[in-house]
Short mmCIF file of C-alpha atoms in Angstrom, two decimals:
data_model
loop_
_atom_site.label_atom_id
_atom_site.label_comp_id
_atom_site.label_asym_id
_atom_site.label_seq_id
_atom_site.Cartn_x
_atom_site.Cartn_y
_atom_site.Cartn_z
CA UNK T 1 8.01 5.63 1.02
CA UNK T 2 5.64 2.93 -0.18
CA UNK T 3 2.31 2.69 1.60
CA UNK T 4 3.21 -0.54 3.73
CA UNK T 5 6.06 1.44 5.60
CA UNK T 6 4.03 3.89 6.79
CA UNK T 7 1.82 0.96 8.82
CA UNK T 8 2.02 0.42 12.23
CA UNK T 9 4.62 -2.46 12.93
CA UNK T 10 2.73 -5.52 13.82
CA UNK T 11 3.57 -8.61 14.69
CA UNK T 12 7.40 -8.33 14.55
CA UNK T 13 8.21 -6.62 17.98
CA UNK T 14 10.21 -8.89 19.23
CA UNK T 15 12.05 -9.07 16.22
CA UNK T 16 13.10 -5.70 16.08
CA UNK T 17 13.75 -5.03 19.56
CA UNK T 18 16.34 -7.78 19.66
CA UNK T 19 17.94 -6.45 16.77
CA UNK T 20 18.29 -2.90 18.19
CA UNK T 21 19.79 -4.52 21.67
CA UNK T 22 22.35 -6.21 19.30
CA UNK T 23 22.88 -2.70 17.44
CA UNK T 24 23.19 -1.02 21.00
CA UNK T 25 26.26 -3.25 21.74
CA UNK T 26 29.09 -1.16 20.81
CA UNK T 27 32.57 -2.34 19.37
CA UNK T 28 31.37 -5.45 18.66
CA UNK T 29 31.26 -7.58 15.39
CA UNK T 30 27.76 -7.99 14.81
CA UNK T 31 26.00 -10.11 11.68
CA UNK T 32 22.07 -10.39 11.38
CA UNK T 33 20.24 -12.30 8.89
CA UNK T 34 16.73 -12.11 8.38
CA UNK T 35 15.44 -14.73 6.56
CA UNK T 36 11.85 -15.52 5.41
CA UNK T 37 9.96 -16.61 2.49
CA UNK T 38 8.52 -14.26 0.41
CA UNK T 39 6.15 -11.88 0.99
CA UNK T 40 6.62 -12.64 4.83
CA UNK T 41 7.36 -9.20 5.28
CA UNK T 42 11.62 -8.69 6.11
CA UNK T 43 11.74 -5.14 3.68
CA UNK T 44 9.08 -3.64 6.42
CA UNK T 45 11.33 -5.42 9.14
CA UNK T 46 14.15 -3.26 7.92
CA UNK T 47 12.67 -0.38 7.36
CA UNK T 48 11.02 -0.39 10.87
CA UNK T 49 14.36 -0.95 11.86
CA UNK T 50 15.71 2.13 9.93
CA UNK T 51 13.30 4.13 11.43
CA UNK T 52 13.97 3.08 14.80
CA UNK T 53 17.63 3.62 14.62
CA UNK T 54 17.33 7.01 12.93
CA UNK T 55 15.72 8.30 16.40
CA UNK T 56 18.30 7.37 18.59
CA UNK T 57 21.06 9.03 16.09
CA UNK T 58 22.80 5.44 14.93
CA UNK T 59 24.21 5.87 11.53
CA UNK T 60 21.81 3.68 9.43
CA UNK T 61 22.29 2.95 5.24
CA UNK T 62 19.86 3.28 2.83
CA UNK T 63 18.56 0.02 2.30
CA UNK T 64 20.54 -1.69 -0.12
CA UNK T 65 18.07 -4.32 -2.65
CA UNK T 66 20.03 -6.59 -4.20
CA UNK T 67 16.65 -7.33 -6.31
CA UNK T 68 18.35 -5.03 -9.24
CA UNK T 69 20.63 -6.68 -11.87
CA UNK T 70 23.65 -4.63 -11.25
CA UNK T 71 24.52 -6.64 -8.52
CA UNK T 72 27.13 -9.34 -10.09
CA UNK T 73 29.88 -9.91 -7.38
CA UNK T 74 31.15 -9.05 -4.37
CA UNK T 75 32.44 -5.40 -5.52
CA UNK T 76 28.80 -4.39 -6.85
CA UNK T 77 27.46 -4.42 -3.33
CA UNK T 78 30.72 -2.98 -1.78
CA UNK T 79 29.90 -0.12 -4.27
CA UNK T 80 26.63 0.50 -2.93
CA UNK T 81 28.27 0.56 0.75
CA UNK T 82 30.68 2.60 -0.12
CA UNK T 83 28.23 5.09 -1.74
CA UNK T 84 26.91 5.12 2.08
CA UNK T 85 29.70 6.84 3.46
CA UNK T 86 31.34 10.20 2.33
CA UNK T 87 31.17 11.57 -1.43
CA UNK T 88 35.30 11.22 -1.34
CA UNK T 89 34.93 7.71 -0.46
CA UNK T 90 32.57 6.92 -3.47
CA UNK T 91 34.17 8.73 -5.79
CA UNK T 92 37.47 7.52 -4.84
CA UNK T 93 36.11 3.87 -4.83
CA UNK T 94 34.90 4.21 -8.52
CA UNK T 95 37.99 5.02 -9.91
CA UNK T 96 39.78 2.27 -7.75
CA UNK T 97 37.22 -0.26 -9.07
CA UNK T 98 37.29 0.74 -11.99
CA UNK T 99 41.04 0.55 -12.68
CA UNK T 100 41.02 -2.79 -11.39
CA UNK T 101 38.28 -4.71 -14.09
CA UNK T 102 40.31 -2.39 -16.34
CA UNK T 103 43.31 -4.72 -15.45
CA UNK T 104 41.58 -7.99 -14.46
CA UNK T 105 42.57 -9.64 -17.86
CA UNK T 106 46.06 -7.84 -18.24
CA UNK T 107 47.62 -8.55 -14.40
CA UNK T 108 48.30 -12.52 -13.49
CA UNK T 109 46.01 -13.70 -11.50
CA UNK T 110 48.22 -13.61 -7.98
CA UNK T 111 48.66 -9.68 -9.05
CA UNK T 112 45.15 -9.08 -9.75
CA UNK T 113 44.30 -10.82 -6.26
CA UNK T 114 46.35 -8.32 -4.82
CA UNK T 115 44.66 -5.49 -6.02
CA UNK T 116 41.49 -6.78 -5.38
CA UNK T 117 42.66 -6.93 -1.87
CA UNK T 118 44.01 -3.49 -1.35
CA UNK T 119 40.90 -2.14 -2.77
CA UNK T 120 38.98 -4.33 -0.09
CA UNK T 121 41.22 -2.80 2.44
CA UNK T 122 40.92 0.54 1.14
CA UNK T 123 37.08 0.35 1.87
CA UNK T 124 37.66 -1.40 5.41
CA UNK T 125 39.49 1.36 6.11
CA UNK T 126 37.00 3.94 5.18
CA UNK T 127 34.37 1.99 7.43
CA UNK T 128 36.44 2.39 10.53
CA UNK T 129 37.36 5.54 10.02
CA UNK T 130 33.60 6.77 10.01
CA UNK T 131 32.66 4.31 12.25
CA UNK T 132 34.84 5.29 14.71
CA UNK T 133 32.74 8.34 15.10
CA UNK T 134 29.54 6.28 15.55
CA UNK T 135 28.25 2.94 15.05
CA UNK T 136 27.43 2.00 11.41
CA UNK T 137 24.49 -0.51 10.45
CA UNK T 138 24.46 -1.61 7.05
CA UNK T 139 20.76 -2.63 5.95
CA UNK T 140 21.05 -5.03 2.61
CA UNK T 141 17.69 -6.60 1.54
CA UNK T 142 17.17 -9.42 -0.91
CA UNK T 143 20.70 -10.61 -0.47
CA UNK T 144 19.37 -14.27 -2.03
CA UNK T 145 19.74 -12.53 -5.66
CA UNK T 146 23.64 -11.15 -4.54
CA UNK T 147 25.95 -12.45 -7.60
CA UNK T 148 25.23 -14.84 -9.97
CA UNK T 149 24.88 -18.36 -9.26
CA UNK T 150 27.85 -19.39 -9.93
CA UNK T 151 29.97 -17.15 -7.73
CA UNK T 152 27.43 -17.32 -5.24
CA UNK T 153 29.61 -18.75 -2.55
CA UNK T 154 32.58 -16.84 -3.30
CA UNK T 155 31.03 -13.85 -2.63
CA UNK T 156 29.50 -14.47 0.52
CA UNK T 157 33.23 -15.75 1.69
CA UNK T 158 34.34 -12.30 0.58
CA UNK T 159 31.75 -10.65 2.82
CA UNK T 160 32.61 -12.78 5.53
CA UNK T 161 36.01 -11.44 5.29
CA UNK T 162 35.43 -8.28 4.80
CA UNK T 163 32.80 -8.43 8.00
CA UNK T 164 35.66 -9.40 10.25
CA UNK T 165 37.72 -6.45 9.83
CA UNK T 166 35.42 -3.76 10.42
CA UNK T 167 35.69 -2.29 14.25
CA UNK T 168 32.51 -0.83 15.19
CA UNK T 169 29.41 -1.82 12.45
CA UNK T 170 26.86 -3.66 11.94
CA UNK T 171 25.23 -5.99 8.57
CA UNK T 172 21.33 -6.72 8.61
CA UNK T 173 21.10 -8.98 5.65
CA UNK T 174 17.41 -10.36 4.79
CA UNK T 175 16.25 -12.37 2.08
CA UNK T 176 14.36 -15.62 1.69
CA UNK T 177 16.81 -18.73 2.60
CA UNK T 178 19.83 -19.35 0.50
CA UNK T 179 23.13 -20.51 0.32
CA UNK T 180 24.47 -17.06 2.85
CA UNK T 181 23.15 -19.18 5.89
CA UNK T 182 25.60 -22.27 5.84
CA UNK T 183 28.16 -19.81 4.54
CA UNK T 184 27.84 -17.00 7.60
CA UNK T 185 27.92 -20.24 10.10
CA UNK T 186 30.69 -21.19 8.91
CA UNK T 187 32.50 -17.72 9.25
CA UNK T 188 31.40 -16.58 12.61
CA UNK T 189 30.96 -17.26 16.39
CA UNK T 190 27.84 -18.34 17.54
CA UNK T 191 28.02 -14.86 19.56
CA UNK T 192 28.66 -12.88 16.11
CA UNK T 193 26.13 -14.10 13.84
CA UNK T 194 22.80 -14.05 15.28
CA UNK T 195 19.81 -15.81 12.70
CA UNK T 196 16.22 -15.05 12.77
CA UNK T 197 13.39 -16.63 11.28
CA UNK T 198 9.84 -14.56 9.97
CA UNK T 199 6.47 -16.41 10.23
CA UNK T 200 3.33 -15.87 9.41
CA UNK T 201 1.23 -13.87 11.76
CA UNK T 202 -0.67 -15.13 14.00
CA UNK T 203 -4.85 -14.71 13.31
CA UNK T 204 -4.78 -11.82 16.47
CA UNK T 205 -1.83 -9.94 14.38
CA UNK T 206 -3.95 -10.52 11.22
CA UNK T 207 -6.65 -8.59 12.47
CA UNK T 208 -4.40 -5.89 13.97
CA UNK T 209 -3.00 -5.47 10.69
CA UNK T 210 -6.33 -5.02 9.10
CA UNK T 211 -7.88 -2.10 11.80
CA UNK T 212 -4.08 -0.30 11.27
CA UNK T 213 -4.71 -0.68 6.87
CA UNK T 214 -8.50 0.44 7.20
CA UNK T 215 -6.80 3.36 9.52
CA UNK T 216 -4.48 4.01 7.10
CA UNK T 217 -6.89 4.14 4.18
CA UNK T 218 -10.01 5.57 5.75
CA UNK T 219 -11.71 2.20 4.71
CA UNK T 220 -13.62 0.19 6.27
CA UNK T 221 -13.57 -3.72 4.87
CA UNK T 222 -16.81 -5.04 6.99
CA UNK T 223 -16.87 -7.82 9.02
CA UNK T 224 -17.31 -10.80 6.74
CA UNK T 225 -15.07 -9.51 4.41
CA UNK T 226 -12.37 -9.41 7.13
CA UNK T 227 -13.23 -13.29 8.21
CA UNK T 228 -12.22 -14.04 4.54
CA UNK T 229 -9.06 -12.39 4.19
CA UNK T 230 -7.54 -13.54 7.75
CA UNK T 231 -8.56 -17.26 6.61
CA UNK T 232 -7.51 -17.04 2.91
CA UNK T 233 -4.10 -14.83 3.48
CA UNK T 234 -2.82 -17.79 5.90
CA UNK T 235 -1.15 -15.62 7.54
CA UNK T 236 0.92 -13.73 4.79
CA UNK T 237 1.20 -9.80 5.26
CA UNK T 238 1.60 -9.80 1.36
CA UNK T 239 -1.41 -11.93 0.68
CA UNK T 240 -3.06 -9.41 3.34
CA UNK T 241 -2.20 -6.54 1.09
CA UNK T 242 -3.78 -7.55 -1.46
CA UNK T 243 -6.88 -8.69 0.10
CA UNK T 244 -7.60 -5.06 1.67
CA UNK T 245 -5.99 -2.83 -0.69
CA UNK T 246 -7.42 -4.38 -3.82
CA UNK T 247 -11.23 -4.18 -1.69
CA UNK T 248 -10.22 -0.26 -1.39
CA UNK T 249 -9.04 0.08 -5.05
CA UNK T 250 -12.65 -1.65 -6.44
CA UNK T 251 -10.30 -4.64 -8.54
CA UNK T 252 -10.78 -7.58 -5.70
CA UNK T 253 -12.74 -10.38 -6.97
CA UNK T 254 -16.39 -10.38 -6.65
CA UNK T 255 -16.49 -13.89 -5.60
CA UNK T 256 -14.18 -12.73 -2.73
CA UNK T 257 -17.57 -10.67 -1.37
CA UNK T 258 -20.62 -13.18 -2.54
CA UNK T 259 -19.75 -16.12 -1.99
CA UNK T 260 -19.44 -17.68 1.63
CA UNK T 261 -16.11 -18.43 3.04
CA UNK T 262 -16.90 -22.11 3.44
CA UNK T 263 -17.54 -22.33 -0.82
CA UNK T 264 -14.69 -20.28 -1.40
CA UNK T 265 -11.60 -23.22 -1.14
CA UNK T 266 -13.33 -25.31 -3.62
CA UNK T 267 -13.06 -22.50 -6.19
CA UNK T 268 -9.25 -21.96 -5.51
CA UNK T 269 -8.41 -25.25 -5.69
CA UNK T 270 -9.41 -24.92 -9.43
CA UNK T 271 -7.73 -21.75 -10.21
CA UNK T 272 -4.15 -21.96 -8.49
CA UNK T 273 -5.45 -20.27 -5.22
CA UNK T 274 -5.69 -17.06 -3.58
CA UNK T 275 -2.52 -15.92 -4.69
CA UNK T 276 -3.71 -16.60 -8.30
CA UNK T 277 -6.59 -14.67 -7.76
CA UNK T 278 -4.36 -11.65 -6.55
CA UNK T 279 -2.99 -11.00 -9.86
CA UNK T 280 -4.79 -12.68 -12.11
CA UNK T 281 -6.80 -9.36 -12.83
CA UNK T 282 -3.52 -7.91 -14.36
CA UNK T 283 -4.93 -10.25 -17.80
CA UNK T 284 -7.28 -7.81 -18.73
CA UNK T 285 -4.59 -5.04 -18.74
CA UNK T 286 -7.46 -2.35 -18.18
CA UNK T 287 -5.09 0.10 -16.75
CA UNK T 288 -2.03 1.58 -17.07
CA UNK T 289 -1.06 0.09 -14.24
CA UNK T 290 -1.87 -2.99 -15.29
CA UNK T 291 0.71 -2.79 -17.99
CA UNK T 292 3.62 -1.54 -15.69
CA UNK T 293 2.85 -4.09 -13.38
CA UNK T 294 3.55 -6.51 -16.51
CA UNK T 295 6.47 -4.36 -17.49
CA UNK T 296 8.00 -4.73 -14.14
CA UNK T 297 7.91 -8.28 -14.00
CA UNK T 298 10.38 -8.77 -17.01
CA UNK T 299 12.53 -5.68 -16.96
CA UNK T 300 13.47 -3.47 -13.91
CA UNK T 301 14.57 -1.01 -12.36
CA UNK T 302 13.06 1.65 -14.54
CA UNK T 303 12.79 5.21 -13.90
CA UNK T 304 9.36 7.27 -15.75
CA UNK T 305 11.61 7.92 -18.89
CA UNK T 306 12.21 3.94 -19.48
CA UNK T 307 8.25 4.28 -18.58
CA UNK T 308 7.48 6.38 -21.48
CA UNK T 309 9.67 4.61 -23.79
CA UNK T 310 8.47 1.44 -23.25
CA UNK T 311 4.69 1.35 -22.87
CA UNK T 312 4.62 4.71 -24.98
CA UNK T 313 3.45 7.50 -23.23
CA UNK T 314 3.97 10.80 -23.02
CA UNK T 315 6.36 12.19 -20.61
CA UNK T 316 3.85 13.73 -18.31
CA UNK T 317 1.67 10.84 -18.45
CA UNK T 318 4.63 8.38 -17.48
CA UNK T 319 5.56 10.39 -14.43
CA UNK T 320 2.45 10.70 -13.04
CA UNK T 321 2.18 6.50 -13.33
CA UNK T 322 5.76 6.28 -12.38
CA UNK T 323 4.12 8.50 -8.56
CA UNK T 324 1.07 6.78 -8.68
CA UNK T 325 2.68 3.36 -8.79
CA UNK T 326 4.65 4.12 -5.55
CA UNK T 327 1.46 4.41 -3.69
CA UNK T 328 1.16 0.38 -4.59
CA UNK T 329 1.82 -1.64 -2.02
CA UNK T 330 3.65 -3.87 -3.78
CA UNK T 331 6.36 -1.56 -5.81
CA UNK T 332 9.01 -0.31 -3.91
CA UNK T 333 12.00 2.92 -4.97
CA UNK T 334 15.40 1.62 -5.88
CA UNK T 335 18.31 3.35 -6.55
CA UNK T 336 17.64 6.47 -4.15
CA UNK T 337 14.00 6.27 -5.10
CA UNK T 338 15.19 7.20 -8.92
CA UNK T 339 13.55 4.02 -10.35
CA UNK T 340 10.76 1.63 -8.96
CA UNK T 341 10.59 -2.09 -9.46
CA UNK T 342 8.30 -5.21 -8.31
CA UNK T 343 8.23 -6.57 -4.72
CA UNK T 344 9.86 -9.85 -5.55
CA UNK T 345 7.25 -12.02 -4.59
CA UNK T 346 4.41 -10.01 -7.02
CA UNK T 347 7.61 -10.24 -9.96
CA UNK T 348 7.02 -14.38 -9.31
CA UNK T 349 3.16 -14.49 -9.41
CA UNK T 350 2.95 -12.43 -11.96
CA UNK T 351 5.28 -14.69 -13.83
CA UNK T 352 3.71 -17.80 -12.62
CA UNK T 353 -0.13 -17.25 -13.27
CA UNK T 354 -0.18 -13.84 -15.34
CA UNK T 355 2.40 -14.46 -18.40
CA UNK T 356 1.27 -18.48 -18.35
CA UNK T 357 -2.40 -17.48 -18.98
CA UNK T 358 -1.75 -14.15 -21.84
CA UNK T 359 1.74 -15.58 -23.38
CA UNK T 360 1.85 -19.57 -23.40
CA UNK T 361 4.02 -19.70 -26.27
CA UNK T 362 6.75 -16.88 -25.16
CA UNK T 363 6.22 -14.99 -28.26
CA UNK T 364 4.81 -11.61 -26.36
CA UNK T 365 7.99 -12.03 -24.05
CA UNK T 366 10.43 -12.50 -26.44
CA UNK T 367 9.08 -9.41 -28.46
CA UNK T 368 9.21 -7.71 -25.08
CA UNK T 369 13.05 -8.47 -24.82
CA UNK T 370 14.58 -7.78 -28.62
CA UNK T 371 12.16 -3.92 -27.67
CA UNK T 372 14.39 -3.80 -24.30
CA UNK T 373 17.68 -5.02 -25.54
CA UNK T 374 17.47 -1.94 -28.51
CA UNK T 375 16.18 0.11 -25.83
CA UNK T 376 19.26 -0.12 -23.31
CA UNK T 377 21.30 -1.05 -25.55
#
């Protein structure tokens, strides 16, 4: 568990209670979306929510991240559901799906339709047959990045459909706002699809977040210090992050101490802002983690072997980064925890106002890419 779910939820009660009371409703179709910009802070939201659920014995998913690559269409993320339920069901599943992009360019396309559909059904059916047992909620996070651009809308018709026929679960979708709004509007009843909007916090849940962080550290930021971050962070519980945890890890900017907080806008306004400043430490590449962090933002998931392959290291060293990065707040486990990438949000600064500044003619990143296509290849 990264260190930001293990934080006292601030900020977002109301949020998650009126999700639960929607959970609570048995036998009925239920659709949540969470949507926020990033770095607002929906990932904790769901895994607040997992944790709440999990105590009153509701049968909660993993937390499916779309934020990996293997998610093309509609039948990647049906795998990952389907890996939620029984081992049969998975296993079963594969070799269905299988079969079927085995055929997609030897059936017509009316009989490849058809088998498309019956393997839909097939996994309907497995829903409500567990479900039947208990309610089901279905936590999918990033669901922006769900299939490629152009099938974008296709797929979130397919989901549609495929929410409508299930008897007794629940989908909490979150991501930043996309297309999968107008799409779920358009597919359910104003009583089936319920639509929430994350904020920034407010400057009294700012501070609350800080005391629960310096708790959670054994840190203490000091006063002025605090003033800086709850002006500077606007609000953002990612920007907050890395405000105190950079303070306890000894990489925040000294600026960010000396200088007064009325001087301090002036300087951003010159250097891209406090968000800029966030990363822009990652230049120097002092650390190993400095060099993951870089890693992460081009190619991900990767588990400590890719690790050692890539920024070579030795196999010990690599897993011991590939633990120590999990204590960052800002990478999070994928794939059953077997492989980490970057928070989304971090993957775009770092893109932004890292790469810009070390690689303005692309040639480091293109190197990077011919290394990771003859890596995975």
């Amino acid at each position: 568990m990264s260190e930001l779910n293990k934080l006292e939820f601030v900020g977002r009660a109301e949020h998650l209670n009126r999700i639960i009371s929607l959970v609570q409703e048995s036998n009925k179709l239920r659709v949540v979306l969470v949507e926020g910009r990033g770095g607002i802070g929906k990932t904790w939201l769901l895994h607040a929510l997992k944790s709440r659920l999990n105590q009153v014995q509701i049968g909660t998913s993993e937390i499916i991240d779309c934020d990996i690559p293997v998610f093309k269409d509609a039948e990647d993320l049906y795998t990952q559901i389907a890996k939620q339920l029984y081992d049969y069901t998975y296993k079963e599943w594969l070799l269905r799906l299988r079969q079927l992009r085995e055929d997609e360019n030897r059936l017509s396309q009316i009989a490849y339709e058809q088998e498309r559909r019956q393997l839909e059904k097939f996994l309907v059916d497995e829903i409500n047959q567990k479900s039947s047992q208990q309610r089901l909620v279905f936590l999918i996070d990033t669901v922006e990045k769900l299939a490629q651009a152009e099938i974008r809308e296709q797929v979130w018709e397919c989901i549609g459909n495929l929410c409508h026929q299930l008897e007794n679960a629940v989908f909490i979708l979150a991501g930043r706002p996309s297309i999968a709004h107008q799409i779920l509007e358009k597919s359910f009843k104003e009583e089936e699809l319920t639509y929430l909007e994350l904020n920034e916090f407010t400057q009294e849940d700012v501070q609350i977040y800080i005391r629960c962080k310096e708790e959670q550290l054994h840190f203490t930021l000091g006063q002025e210090l605090v003033k800086k971050i709850i002006v500077l962070s606007g609000g953002s519980p990612i920007m907050i992050e890395f405000g105190v945890e950079y303070a306890y890890r000894e990489v925040i900017p000294d600026w960010l101490e000396s200088e007064d907080i009325e001087t301090i806008p002036s300087r951003l306004e010159k250097t891209g802002g406090f968000e800029a400043e966030m990363v822009r430490h990652i230049t120097q590449l002092r650390t190993s983690m400095d060099r993951l962090t870089l890693l992460l933002s081009r190619i991900y998931p990767l588990d400590s072997s890719d690790i050692a392959n890539l920024l070579e290291l030795s196999t010990e060293d690599a897993q011991r980064l590939f633990i120590d990065a999990q204590s960052y707040f800002f990478i999070k486990p994928v794939i059953g925890g077997s492989q980490i990438s970057l928070h989304d949000i971090v993957r775009d600064l770092v893109e932004k106002y890292v790469w810009a500044d070390i690689d303005p003619n692309l040639e480091w990143r293109k190197r990077d890419s011919r290394i990771a296509a003859k890596y995975f290849e």
